[in-house]
Amino acid sequence: MHRLRAEIIAILFAFIASGAAPLGAQVNVEALRRDPDRRGLSGMLALDLALRAGNVDLVQFTIKGRADRVAGRSASFVVGSGDLGLEGGNRFTNAGLVHLRQAYHLRPWIAAEVFGQLNYEEPRLLDLRALVGGGVRVRVSDRGRVRLSVGSGYMFEHERLDLPATATHPARTSVHRSSSYASLWGAAASNVVLGATIYVQPQIDEWNDVRMVGDVAVSLRVTEAIGVVTTLNVRYDSRPPDDIESSDLALKTGVSVTF
């Protein structure tokens, strides 16, 4: 399992390194895109860093990135993120994610899409989550500076958890889920961009088992390429592993670079 984590991290940092070339949420980076319909290749990198010294020695950083390619009716992107935290020399958080999505526009306002994802997250005892799925994305509103899209589809999800033998939650699960989302992108001003996304993912044959992810990101561009980003993320799991809270909230501020 440690080897698999190393492979996920290697994929993530290989992707991030490629962002130095001319390249264009889970992880919400909608607020960091200058134009959702920008053709060709584009990309972004963002870094959050927290340091404390004295009574508490703490280091925590999150790095995330996205590369987009839009050509004709086809649009694809890959998202990567990594999170590492040390307190008093001991690791208290370690997480990584890679997400790939491909869309084909049937009409300017509707697209079919497929996606896949690998991630792990130690604080939630998650050794591995692997999922694949597909669905339809519809652009509900397009008013130039404000765009609203919704999507719905199916995904197959497999999880492996690092649980003690006495745990009541299964250590391995494979389930079918419905995945629906709404995504808002808006330019509040020439240098202020807002991105907001909410996902709802119930298990198809057991609707009481539901997961929700919502986040809002605000990007203030300092220059054409550099911005300051503040992100609020909220997650809910109706059936978390043993001794894990059902909800999480995180507020972070960092710096982003777009290409």
Short mmCIF file of C-alpha atoms in Angstrom, two decimals, residues 74-165:
data_model
loop_
_atom_site.label_atom_id
_atom_site.label_comp_id
_atom_site.label_asym_id
_atom_site.label_seq_id
_atom_site.Cartn_x
_atom_site.Cartn_y
_atom_site.Cartn_z
CA SER A 74 -13.43 17.93 -26.93
CA ALA A 75 -12.29 19.21 -23.54
CA SER A 76 -10.14 17.41 -20.98
CA PHE A 77 -8.39 18.25 -17.74
CA VAL A 78 -6.28 16.61 -15.05
CA VAL A 79 -6.23 17.80 -11.45
CA GLY A 80 -3.67 16.88 -8.81
CA SER A 81 -3.28 17.79 -5.15
CA GLY A 82 -1.06 16.84 -2.24
CA ASP A 83 -1.30 17.70 1.46
CA LEU A 84 1.41 17.12 4.10
CA GLY A 85 1.55 18.33 7.71
CA LEU A 86 4.10 17.87 10.51
CA GLU A 87 3.63 18.84 14.16
CA GLY A 88 6.56 18.44 16.52
CA GLY A 89 8.24 16.27 13.92
CA ASN A 90 5.27 13.89 13.73
CA ARG A 91 3.10 13.65 10.64
CA PHE A 92 -0.54 14.56 11.33
CA THR A 93 -1.86 14.72 7.78
CA ASN A 94 -0.90 13.12 4.49
CA ALA A 95 -3.14 13.04 1.43
CA GLY A 96 -2.89 12.93 -2.35
CA LEU A 97 -5.28 12.96 -5.31
CA VAL A 98 -5.21 12.64 -9.10
CA HIS A 99 -8.42 13.22 -11.11
CA LEU A 100 -8.82 12.99 -14.90
CA ARG A 101 -11.93 14.06 -16.84
CA GLN A 102 -12.78 14.01 -20.56
CA ALA A 103 -15.81 15.77 -22.05
CA TYR A 104 -17.30 15.85 -25.54
CA HIS A 105 -19.75 18.64 -26.39
CA LEU A 106 -22.86 17.33 -28.16
CA ARG A 107 -24.13 20.90 -28.33
CA PRO A 108 -22.57 24.15 -27.02
CA TRP A 109 -24.63 23.79 -23.83
CA ILE A 110 -24.48 20.02 -23.19
CA ALA A 111 -21.58 17.57 -22.94
CA ALA A 112 -21.04 13.88 -22.21
CA GLU A 113 -18.13 13.21 -19.85
CA VAL A 114 -16.13 10.34 -18.36
CA PHE A 115 -13.76 10.51 -15.40
CA GLY A 116 -11.43 8.57 -13.15
CA GLN A 117 -9.75 9.26 -9.82
CA LEU A 118 -7.17 7.87 -7.38
CA ASN A 119 -6.64 9.30 -3.91
CA TYR A 120 -5.64 8.50 -0.34
CA GLU A 121 -6.06 10.40 2.93
CA GLU A 122 -4.46 9.29 6.19
CA PRO A 123 -6.52 11.48 8.58
CA ARG A 124 -9.68 9.72 7.38
CA LEU A 125 -7.96 6.28 7.45
CA LEU A 126 -8.27 6.04 3.66
CA ASP A 127 -5.51 3.93 2.11
CA LEU A 128 -7.00 4.06 -1.38
CA ARG A 129 -10.06 5.30 -3.23
CA ALA A 130 -10.36 4.40 -6.91
CA LEU A 131 -13.36 5.44 -8.96
CA VAL A 132 -14.51 5.61 -12.57
CA GLY A 133 -17.72 7.00 -14.00
CA GLY A 134 -19.50 9.08 -16.56
CA GLY A 135 -22.46 11.36 -17.06
CA VAL A 136 -23.84 14.51 -18.64
CA ARG A 137 -22.94 18.16 -17.96
CA VAL A 138 -25.41 20.94 -18.86
CA ARG A 139 -24.67 24.66 -18.95
CA VAL A 140 -27.75 26.18 -17.33
CA SER A 141 -26.79 29.84 -17.56
CA ASP A 142 -24.19 31.77 -19.52
CA ARG A 143 -24.21 35.50 -18.90
CA GLY A 144 -20.61 36.22 -19.83
CA ARG A 145 -19.26 36.99 -16.36
CA VAL A 146 -21.39 34.34 -14.63
CA ARG A 147 -21.78 30.72 -15.70
CA LEU A 148 -23.72 27.96 -13.98
CA SER A 149 -23.45 24.29 -14.93
CA VAL A 150 -24.98 21.14 -13.48
CA GLY A 151 -24.08 17.52 -14.03
CA SER A 152 -25.33 14.07 -13.14
CA GLY A 153 -24.08 10.56 -13.75
CA TYR A 154 -22.91 7.22 -12.40
CA MET A 155 -19.67 6.13 -10.76
CA PHE A 156 -18.18 2.91 -9.40
CA GLU A 157 -16.15 3.43 -6.23
CA HIS A 158 -13.71 1.09 -4.47
CA GLU A 159 -12.17 1.94 -1.08
CA ARG A 160 -9.57 0.38 1.20
CA LEU A 161 -9.43 1.64 4.78
CA ASP A 162 -6.73 1.24 7.44
CA LEU A 163 -8.97 -0.06 10.24
CA PRO A 164 -8.30 -2.15 13.36
CA ALA A 165 -9.66 -5.69 13.48
#
